[in-house]
Amino acid sequence: MISFILSLAALILGYFFYGRFVERVFGPDDRETPAVSKKDGLDYIALPGWKVYTIQFLNIAGTGPIFGGIMGAKFGPVAYLWIVLGCIFAGAVHDYLNGMLSMRNGGAGMPELIGKYLGDKTRKVMLLLTVFPLVIAGTVFVYSPAVILHTLGGDVMMWVAIIFVYYVIATMTPIDKIIGKVYPLFAISLLLTAGALMVMLFVKMPQLPEIWSNLHNMGASANPGKFTDHIFPALFITIACGAISGFHGTQTPMMARCLASERMGRRVFYGAMITEGVVALVCATVSMWFFYAGPPGYEQISGAKDGFFTSAPMVVHLVCNDWLGVVGAVLAVLGVVAAPISSGDTAFRSGRLIVADWLKIDQRPIRNRLYICVPMFATSIAILVWQIKVPDGFNTIWQYFGFFNQTLSVFTLWAITVYLVQERKNFWVSLIPALFMTTVCTTYFFVSRQTLHLPDCIGYPLGLTCLAVACVWFTVWYRKVRRGG
């Protein structure tokens, strides 16, 4: 528990100190924002700051910090380090600067921003790399809440159909009609769930493995030959939304179109990411008890028949019911079901906006929205059918989502770095995370079972080679810019 308490304190301090430092690096001012200058009653609408914060939090949260924290906890307390350091120095920086850059560019989406700073060819690649993961995200965020709702009654596919109907409505309607009214309630539900579990942690004060004595891969030690993932890079792909997530870069422009002042940016963008880090920290700690507290937590809960390999949705269901009783069951439904559904609808909404910006399609006529939404939903349904039919389909889809997710963050961080260099600002705040995530994603691509699956003796040196290439590329480019400036 000491590691949890120190990590929680670090996240809070990170918001007040490093968050303020990053804010000074960017330098928000009183210029007119897109919510005012481009108001259209559909996507560009000035909303109260507290409402934008709750929507942003729910947009980026979803099942990410919950399931990511649960699956990341299988590695042991090393997950704490990634959640804390990744959230403060990478994820929150990524979200804040991406959101502020979008505001400075008229509410531009991720492909447009990346194209502006990394070139038109990169912008074209980013269209595919952005929209496809959004469709995958929407698909993941359909199935996981349907599984939990199924435990309360009804068929899984019935719940899938109901959620899809909601997605269509929320994606098509003005942002203040459904999302602006429902999301604050969903956000409160998720925060209540995390808060209740945090209270129970302090009530129970379980004996948990601590960072200083368990930095090795505890999953591999406890399950020889069965849990084979390496801490690097698997942990940094598994815990994405609770530390840094490229998916967030697709969501922040939506809220950049709803902020009435740039000075609200740190609270909304940096603050929402820190809040998500807290949720991931709580979920990881509860899961650490479930997997490792002696005797193992799953042995103390009726129905945890799969032990260490209990699925993430089932861990949520079992622990909430065991620790919180009937109240826990209700909170699990409201928080852990509402969160992914809310991220799913904004995933599709972001996809609609990105495609519309790319093709220059006016979104005010309903038929124009349908031209984009129908193909997206059809693709999502096809992926969902595949996910259900393939053994372990959910985990497979999640790993692909994680890889694409973190790859998006790499492009965004490099675009932010180019902007900071061009503006003669402190570029180290984004350069270091950019280099680190470049190494994570390239190494994962080389060694993962889901991709090339090269031997470690080949894959890891290739990952380091990519890091060296990135360093050389940046150094050459930076010197060229300085000479030209």
Coordinates of C-alpha atoms in Angstrom, one line a residue:
M1 CA 0.0 0.0 0.0
I2 CA 2.9 2.4 0.5
S3 CA 3.7 2.3 -3.2
F4 CA 0.1 3.1 -4.0
I5 CA 0.0 6.1 -1.6
L6 CA 3.3 7.5 -2.9
S7 CA 2.1 7.1 -6.5
L8 CA -1.2 8.8 -5.7
A9 CA 0.6 11.7 -4.1
A10 CA 3.0 12.0 -7.1
L11 CA 0.2 12.2 -9.6
I12 CA -1.5 15.0 -7.6
L13 CA 1.8 16.9 -7.2
G14 CA 2.5 16.4 -10.9
Y15 CA -0.6 18.3 -11.9
F16 CA 0.2 21.3 -9.7
F17 CA 3.9 21.6 -10.5
Y18 CA 4.8 19.9 -13.8
G19 CA 1.4 20.8 -15.3
R20 CA 2.0 24.5 -14.5
F21 CA 5.5 24.2 -16.0
V22 CA 4.2 22.8 -19.2
E23 CA 1.5 25.4 -19.3
R24 CA 4.1 28.2 -19.1
V25 CA 6.1 26.5 -21.9
F26 CA 3.1 26.8 -24.2
G27 CA 1.8 30.2 -23.0
P28 CA -2.0 30.4 -23.3
D29 CA -3.5 33.8 -23.8
D30 CA -6.8 35.6 -24.3
R31 CA -7.2 35.2 -28.1
E32 CA -10.6 34.1 -29.5
T33 CA -11.1 30.4 -29.5
P34 CA -12.7 28.2 -32.2
A35 CA -15.7 27.7 -30.0
V36 CA -16.5 31.4 -30.4
S37 CA -15.0 32.2 -33.8
K38 CA -16.5 29.1 -35.6
K39 CA -19.6 28.5 -33.6
D40 CA -22.0 26.3 -35.7
G41 CA -24.4 24.8 -33.2
L42 CA -23.2 21.2 -33.9
D43 CA -19.5 20.7 -33.1
Y44 CA -18.2 24.2 -32.3
I45 CA -20.1 25.2 -29.2
A46 CA -18.7 27.0 -26.1
L47 CA -19.5 24.9 -23.0
P48 CA -18.9 25.6 -19.3
G49 CA -15.4 24.6 -18.2
W50 CA -16.5 21.9 -15.7
K51 CA -18.6 20.3 -18.4
V52 CA -15.8 20.3 -20.9
Y53 CA -13.5 18.7 -18.3
T54 CA -16.0 15.9 -17.5
I55 CA -16.6 15.2 -21.2
Q56 CA -12.9 15.2 -21.9
F57 CA -12.2 12.8 -19.0
L58 CA -14.9 10.4 -20.2
N59 CA -13.8 10.7 -23.8
I60 CA -10.2 9.6 -22.9
A61 CA -11.1 7.2 -20.1
G62 CA -13.4 4.5 -21.4
T63 CA -12.1 1.0 -20.6
G64 CA -8.5 2.1 -21.1
P65 CA -7.4 3.0 -17.5
I66 CA -9.7 0.2 -16.1
F67 CA -8.8 -2.8 -18.2
G68 CA -5.3 -1.4 -19.0
G69 CA -4.6 -1.1 -15.3
I70 CA -6.0 -4.5 -14.6
M71 CA -3.9 -6.3 -17.3
G72 CA -0.8 -4.1 -16.5
A73 CA -1.0 -5.1 -12.8
K74 CA -0.2 -8.7 -13.9
F75 CA 3.4 -7.5 -14.4
G76 CA 3.5 -6.4 -10.7
P77 CA 4.3 -3.0 -9.0
V78 CA 6.4 -1.9 -11.9
A79 CA 3.0 -0.8 -13.4
Y80 CA 3.0 2.0 -10.7
L81 CA 6.1 3.5 -12.2
W82 CA 4.7 3.6 -15.7
I83 CA 1.4 5.0 -14.7
V84 CA 2.9 7.8 -12.6
L85 CA 5.9 8.8 -14.8
G86 CA 4.0 8.1 -18.1
C87 CA 1.0 10.1 -17.0
I88 CA 2.9 13.2 -15.7
F89 CA 5.7 13.5 -18.2
A90 CA 4.2 11.9 -21.3
G91 CA 0.4 11.4 -21.4
A92 CA -0.7 14.7 -19.8
V93 CA 1.9 16.6 -21.8
H94 CA 0.7 14.9 -25.0
D95 CA -3.0 15.7 -24.2
Y96 CA -2.4 19.3 -23.1
L97 CA -0.2 20.4 -26.0
N98 CA -2.2 18.6 -28.6
G99 CA -5.4 20.2 -27.3
M100 CA -3.8 23.7 -27.2
L101 CA -2.4 23.2 -30.7
S102 CA -5.8 22.3 -32.0
M103 CA -7.3 25.4 -30.5
R104 CA -4.5 27.5 -32.1
N105 CA -5.3 25.9 -35.5
G106 CA -9.1 26.4 -35.5
G107 CA -10.0 23.1 -33.8
A108 CA -8.0 21.1 -36.3
G109 CA -8.1 17.3 -35.9
M110 CA -5.0 15.0 -35.5
P111 CA -4.3 14.3 -39.2
E112 CA -4.4 18.0 -40.0
L113 CA -2.1 19.0 -37.1
I114 CA 0.4 16.3 -37.9
G115 CA 0.3 17.1 -41.6
K116 CA 1.1 20.8 -40.8
Y117 CA 4.2 20.0 -38.7
L118 CA 5.4 16.7 -40.2
G119 CA 4.4 17.1 -43.9
D120 CA 1.6 16.3 -46.2
K121 CA 2.7 12.7 -46.9
T122 CA 2.6 12.0 -43.1
R123 CA -0.9 13.6 -43.0
K124 CA -2.2 11.1 -45.6
V125 CA -0.7 8.1 -43.7
M126 CA -2.3 9.5 -40.5
L127 CA -5.8 9.5 -42.0
L128 CA -5.7 5.6 -42.1
L129 CA -3.7 5.3 -38.8
T130 CA -6.3 7.5 -37.1
V131 CA -9.6 6.4 -38.4
F132 CA -9.0 2.7 -38.3
P133 CA -8.0 2.6 -34.6
L134 CA -11.0 4.8 -33.8
V135 CA -13.2 2.1 -35.4
I136 CA -11.4 -0.6 -33.4
A137 CA -11.8 1.5 -30.3
G138 CA -15.5 1.8 -30.9
T139 CA -15.8 -1.9 -31.4
V140 CA -13.9 -2.8 -28.2
F141 CA -16.0 -0.3 -26.3
V142 CA -19.2 -2.0 -27.6
Y143 CA -18.3 -5.6 -26.6
S144 CA -16.8 -5.1 -23.1
P145 CA -19.8 -3.3 -21.6
A146 CA -22.1 -5.7 -23.3
V147 CA -20.4 -8.6 -21.5
I148 CA -20.8 -6.9 -18.1
L149 CA -24.5 -6.0 -18.8
H150 CA -25.0 -9.6 -19.8
T151 CA -24.3 -10.6 -16.2
L152 CA -27.4 -8.7 -15.2
G153 CA -29.6 -10.4 -17.7
G154 CA -30.3 -10.6 -21.4
D155 CA -28.2 -11.8 -24.3
V156 CA -24.8 -10.3 -25.1
M157 CA -25.8 -9.5 -28.7
M158 CA -29.0 -7.8 -27.5
W159 CA -26.8 -5.4 -25.5
V160 CA -24.5 -5.0 -28.4
A161 CA -27.4 -3.9 -30.6
I162 CA -28.7 -1.5 -28.0
I163 CA -25.3 0.1 -27.6
F164 CA -24.9 0.4 -31.3
V165 CA -28.2 2.2 -31.6
Y166 CA -27.1 4.7 -29.0
Y167 CA -23.8 5.2 -30.8
V168 CA -25.6 6.1 -34.0
I169 CA -27.7 8.7 -32.2
A170 CA -24.9 10.2 -30.2
T171 CA -22.5 10.4 -33.2
M172 CA -25.1 12.1 -35.4
T173 CA -26.6 14.7 -33.0
P174 CA -25.1 18.1 -31.9
I175 CA -22.5 17.6 -29.1
D176 CA -24.5 19.5 -26.5
K177 CA -27.7 17.5 -27.0
I178 CA -26.7 14.1 -25.7
I179 CA -23.0 14.1 -24.9
G180 CA -23.1 17.5 -23.2
K181 CA -26.0 16.3 -20.9
V182 CA -25.2 12.7 -20.2
Y183 CA -21.4 12.7 -20.0
P184 CA -21.2 14.6 -16.7
L185 CA -23.4 12.0 -15.1
F186 CA -21.3 9.1 -16.6
A187 CA -18.1 10.8 -15.4
I188 CA -19.4 11.1 -11.8
S189 CA -20.4 7.4 -11.9
L190 CA -16.9 6.4 -13.0
L191 CA -15.2 8.6 -10.4
L192 CA -17.6 7.2 -7.7
T193 CA -16.6 3.7 -8.7
A194 CA -12.9 4.5 -8.5
G195 CA -13.4 6.5 -5.3
A196 CA -15.3 3.7 -3.6
L197 CA -12.6 1.2 -4.5
M198 CA -10.0 3.6 -3.2
V199 CA -11.8 3.9 0.1
M200 CA -12.0 0.1 0.4
L201 CA -8.2 -0.1 -0.2
F202 CA -7.7 2.2 2.8
V203 CA -10.2 0.3 4.9
K204 CA -8.7 -3.1 4.1
M205 CA -5.1 -2.0 3.9
P206 CA -4.1 -5.2 2.1
Q207 CA -0.5 -6.4 2.1
L208 CA 0.5 -5.8 -1.5
P209 CA 3.9 -6.2 -3.3
E210 CA 5.9 -3.0 -3.2
I211 CA 7.9 -1.4 -5.9
W212 CA 11.3 -1.6 -4.2
S213 CA 11.2 -5.3 -3.8
N214 CA 9.3 -6.4 -6.9
L215 CA 10.5 -4.6 -10.0
H216 CA 10.8 -7.9 -11.9
N217 CA 8.0 -9.4 -14.1
M218 CA 5.9 -11.0 -11.3
G219 CA 3.5 -12.5 -13.9
A220 CA 6.3 -14.6 -15.4
S221 CA 7.5 -15.6 -12.0
A222 CA 4.1 -16.7 -10.8
N223 CA 3.1 -18.4 -14.0
P224 CA 6.3 -19.9 -15.6
G225 CA 5.7 -20.6 -19.3
K226 CA 2.2 -19.2 -19.3
F227 CA 2.7 -15.4 -18.8
T228 CA 5.5 -14.8 -21.3
D229 CA 5.2 -11.1 -22.1
H230 CA 8.3 -9.0 -21.3
I231 CA 8.0 -5.8 -19.2
F232 CA 9.5 -3.9 -22.1
P233 CA 7.8 -3.2 -24.3
A234 CA 4.5 -5.1 -23.4
L235 CA 3.7 -3.1 -20.2
F236 CA 3.9 0.2 -22.1
I237 CA 1.5 -1.1 -24.7
T238 CA -0.9 -2.7 -22.2
I239 CA -1.3 0.3 -20.0
A240 CA -2.0 3.0 -22.6
C241 CA -4.9 5.3 -21.6
G242 CA -3.7 5.3 -18.0
A243 CA -0.2 6.6 -18.9
I244 CA -0.1 7.9 -22.5
S245 CA -2.5 7.2 -25.4
G246 CA -2.6 8.3 -29.0
F247 CA -6.4 7.8 -28.9
H248 CA -6.5 10.9 -26.7
G249 CA -5.2 12.9 -29.6
T250 CA -8.3 12.1 -31.6
Q251 CA -10.5 13.2 -28.7
T252 CA -8.9 16.5 -27.5
P253 CA -9.8 18.4 -30.8
M254 CA -13.5 17.8 -30.0
M255 CA -13.1 19.6 -26.7
A256 CA -10.7 22.2 -28.3
R257 CA -13.8 23.2 -30.2
C258 CA -15.8 23.7 -27.0
L259 CA -13.5 25.8 -24.8
A260 CA -14.2 29.5 -24.4
S261 CA -10.7 30.3 -23.2
E262 CA -7.2 29.0 -23.7
R263 CA -6.5 29.5 -20.0
M264 CA -8.9 26.6 -19.2
G265 CA -6.7 24.2 -21.1
R266 CA -4.5 22.9 -18.2
R267 CA -7.5 22.1 -16.1
V268 CA -9.3 20.3 -19.0
F269 CA -6.5 18.5 -20.9
Y270 CA -3.7 18.0 -18.4
G271 CA -6.1 17.6 -15.5
A272 CA -8.3 15.0 -17.2
M273 CA -5.2 12.9 -18.0
I274 CA -4.1 13.1 -14.3
T275 CA -7.6 12.0 -13.2
E276 CA -7.4 9.1 -15.6
G277 CA -4.0 8.2 -14.2
V278 CA -5.6 8.1 -10.7
V279 CA -8.3 5.7 -12.0
A280 CA -5.7 3.5 -13.6
L281 CA -3.7 3.5 -10.4
V282 CA -6.7 2.4 -8.3
C283 CA -7.6 -0.3 -10.8
A284 CA -4.0 -1.6 -10.9
T285 CA -3.8 -1.7 -7.1
V286 CA -7.1 -3.5 -6.7
S287 CA -5.9 -6.0 -9.3
M288 CA -2.6 -6.3 -7.6
W289 CA -4.6 -7.6 -4.6
F290 CA -6.6 -9.9 -6.8
F291 CA -3.6 -11.4 -8.5
Y292 CA -0.8 -11.4 -5.8
A293 CA -2.0 -10.7 -2.2
G294 CA -1.5 -13.8 -0.1
P295 CA -3.5 -15.8 -0.3
P296 CA -4.4 -14.6 -3.8
G297 CA -7.4 -12.4 -3.9
Y298 CA -9.1 -14.5 -6.5
E299 CA -9.0 -17.5 -4.1
Q300 CA -11.1 -15.4 -1.7
I301 CA -13.8 -14.6 -4.3
S302 CA -16.5 -17.0 -5.3
G303 CA -16.7 -17.3 -9.1
A304 CA -13.1 -16.4 -9.9
K305 CA -12.5 -19.8 -11.5
D306 CA -9.9 -18.6 -14.0
G307 CA -7.5 -17.3 -11.3
F308 CA -4.6 -15.3 -12.6
F309 CA -6.1 -15.4 -16.1
T310 CA -9.5 -14.0 -15.1
S311 CA -10.6 -11.5 -17.9
A312 CA -10.4 -7.8 -17.1
P313 CA -14.2 -7.3 -17.3
M314 CA -14.8 -10.2 -14.9
V315 CA -12.2 -8.8 -12.4
V316 CA -14.2 -5.6 -12.3
H317 CA -17.4 -7.4 -11.8
L318 CA -16.1 -9.8 -9.1
V319 CA -14.2 -7.2 -7.1
C320 CA -16.9 -4.6 -7.1
N321 CA -19.5 -7.2 -6.0
D322 CA -17.2 -8.7 -3.3
W323 CA -15.9 -5.4 -1.9
L324 CA -19.0 -3.1 -2.3
G325 CA -21.9 -5.5 -2.4
V326 CA -25.1 -4.3 -4.1
V327 CA -23.8 -0.7 -4.2
G328 CA -20.7 -2.1 -6.0
A329 CA -22.7 -3.9 -8.6
V330 CA -24.6 -0.7 -9.4
L331 CA -21.4 1.4 -9.5
A332 CA -19.8 -1.2 -11.7
V333 CA -22.6 -0.9 -14.2
L334 CA -22.8 2.9 -14.1
G335 CA -19.1 3.5 -14.0
V336 CA -17.4 0.6 -15.8
V337 CA -20.2 0.2 -18.4
A338 CA -20.9 3.9 -19.0
A339 CA -17.2 4.8 -19.4
P340 CA -16.4 2.5 -22.4
I341 CA -19.8 3.3 -24.0
S342 CA -19.1 7.0 -23.8
S343 CA -15.6 6.6 -25.3
G344 CA -17.0 4.5 -28.0
D345 CA -19.5 7.1 -29.2
T346 CA -16.9 9.8 -29.2
A347 CA -14.5 7.5 -31.1
F348 CA -17.0 7.3 -33.9
R349 CA -17.8 11.0 -33.6
S350 CA -14.0 11.8 -33.9
G351 CA -13.9 9.5 -37.0
R352 CA -16.7 11.4 -38.5
L353 CA -15.1 14.7 -37.9
I354 CA -11.7 13.6 -39.2
V355 CA -13.1 12.2 -42.5
A356 CA -15.3 15.2 -42.9
D357 CA -12.4 17.6 -42.5
W358 CA -10.3 15.5 -44.9
L359 CA -13.0 15.4 -47.6
K360 CA -14.3 18.9 -46.9
I361 CA -17.9 17.6 -46.3
D362 CA -20.2 20.0 -44.6
Q363 CA -21.6 18.2 -41.5
R364 CA -24.7 20.3 -41.0
P365 CA -26.9 18.3 -43.4
I366 CA -27.8 14.9 -41.8
R367 CA -27.3 13.0 -45.0
N368 CA -23.7 14.1 -45.1
R369 CA -23.1 12.7 -41.7
L370 CA -24.7 9.4 -42.8
Y371 CA -22.3 9.2 -45.8
I372 CA -19.5 8.9 -43.3
C373 CA -21.1 7.1 -40.4
V374 CA -22.7 4.2 -42.3
P375 CA -19.3 2.8 -43.6
M376 CA -17.7 3.2 -40.2
F377 CA -20.4 1.3 -38.4
A378 CA -20.5 -1.4 -41.0
T379 CA -16.7 -1.9 -40.6
S380 CA -17.1 -2.0 -36.8
I381 CA -19.8 -4.7 -37.0
A382 CA -17.6 -6.8 -39.2
I383 CA -14.7 -6.5 -36.7
L384 CA -17.1 -7.3 -33.9
V385 CA -18.3 -10.5 -35.6
W386 CA -14.6 -11.6 -36.1
Q387 CA -13.8 -10.8 -32.5
I388 CA -16.6 -13.0 -31.2
K389 CA -15.8 -15.9 -33.5
V390 CA -12.0 -16.0 -32.9
P391 CA -10.7 -17.6 -29.7
D392 CA -9.5 -14.9 -27.3
G393 CA -10.7 -12.3 -29.8
F394 CA -11.1 -9.5 -27.2
N395 CA -7.5 -9.7 -26.0
T396 CA -6.3 -9.9 -29.6
I397 CA -8.2 -6.8 -30.6
W398 CA -7.1 -5.0 -27.5
Q399 CA -3.4 -5.7 -28.3
Y400 CA -3.8 -4.4 -31.8
F401 CA -5.7 -1.4 -30.5
G402 CA -2.8 -0.8 -28.0
F403 CA -0.2 -0.9 -30.7
F404 CA -2.0 1.5 -33.0
N405 CA -2.9 3.6 -30.0
Q406 CA 0.7 4.1 -28.9
T407 CA 1.9 4.6 -32.5
L408 CA -0.5 7.5 -32.8
S409 CA 1.0 9.0 -29.7
V410 CA 4.5 8.8 -31.4
F411 CA 3.3 10.9 -34.4
T412 CA 1.6 13.4 -32.2
L413 CA 4.6 13.9 -29.9
W414 CA 6.9 14.4 -32.9
A415 CA 4.5 17.0 -34.3
I416 CA 4.4 18.8 -31.0
T417 CA 8.2 18.7 -30.8
V418 CA 8.5 20.3 -34.3
Y419 CA 6.0 23.0 -33.2
L420 CA 8.0 23.8 -30.0
V421 CA 11.3 24.0 -31.9
Q422 CA 9.8 26.3 -34.5
E423 CA 8.4 28.5 -31.8
R424 CA 11.7 28.4 -29.9
K425 CA 10.0 26.9 -26.8
N426 CA 11.3 24.2 -24.5
F427 CA 11.0 21.2 -26.8
W428 CA 12.5 18.7 -24.3
V429 CA 9.1 18.3 -22.6
S430 CA 7.9 16.4 -25.7
L431 CA 11.1 15.2 -27.3
I432 CA 12.0 12.8 -24.5
P433 CA 8.6 11.1 -24.5
A434 CA 8.7 11.1 -28.3
L435 CA 12.0 9.2 -28.3
F436 CA 10.9 6.8 -25.6
M437 CA 7.6 5.9 -27.3
T438 CA 9.3 5.6 -30.6
T439 CA 11.5 2.9 -29.0
V440 CA 8.5 1.2 -27.4
C441 CA 6.4 1.0 -30.5
T442 CA 9.2 -0.1 -32.9
T443 CA 10.5 -2.7 -30.4
Y444 CA 6.9 -4.0 -29.9
F445 CA 6.5 -4.3 -33.7
F446 CA 9.6 -6.4 -34.0
V447 CA 9.2 -8.8 -31.0
S448 CA 5.4 -9.0 -30.4
R449 CA 3.6 -12.3 -31.1
Q450 CA 0.9 -10.1 -32.8
T451 CA 3.3 -8.7 -35.4
L452 CA 6.7 -9.8 -36.6
H453 CA 7.6 -11.9 -33.5
L454 CA 11.3 -11.8 -34.2
P455 CA 13.7 -13.4 -31.7
D456 CA 14.7 -11.1 -28.8
C457 CA 18.3 -11.1 -29.9
I458 CA 17.2 -9.5 -33.2
G459 CA 14.1 -7.5 -32.2
Y460 CA 15.6 -5.5 -29.3
P461 CA 18.7 -4.3 -31.2
L462 CA 16.4 -3.3 -34.0
G463 CA 14.4 -1.2 -31.5
L464 CA 17.5 0.5 -30.3
T465 CA 18.6 1.1 -33.9
C466 CA 15.3 2.9 -34.4
L467 CA 16.0 5.1 -31.4
A468 CA 19.4 6.0 -32.7
V469 CA 18.0 6.8 -36.1
A470 CA 15.4 9.1 -34.5
C471 CA 18.0 10.9 -32.5
V472 CA 20.2 11.4 -35.6
W473 CA 17.2 12.6 -37.6
F474 CA 16.1 15.1 -35.0
T475 CA 19.7 16.4 -34.5
V476 CA 20.2 17.0 -38.2
W477 CA 16.8 18.6 -38.6
Y478 CA 17.2 20.8 -35.5
R479 CA 20.6 22.1 -36.7
K480 CA 19.1 22.9 -40.1
V481 CA 16.2 24.8 -38.5
R482 CA 18.6 26.7 -36.3
R483 CA 20.8 27.7 -39.2
G484 CA 17.8 28.8 -41.2
G485 CA 16.3 30.7 -38.3

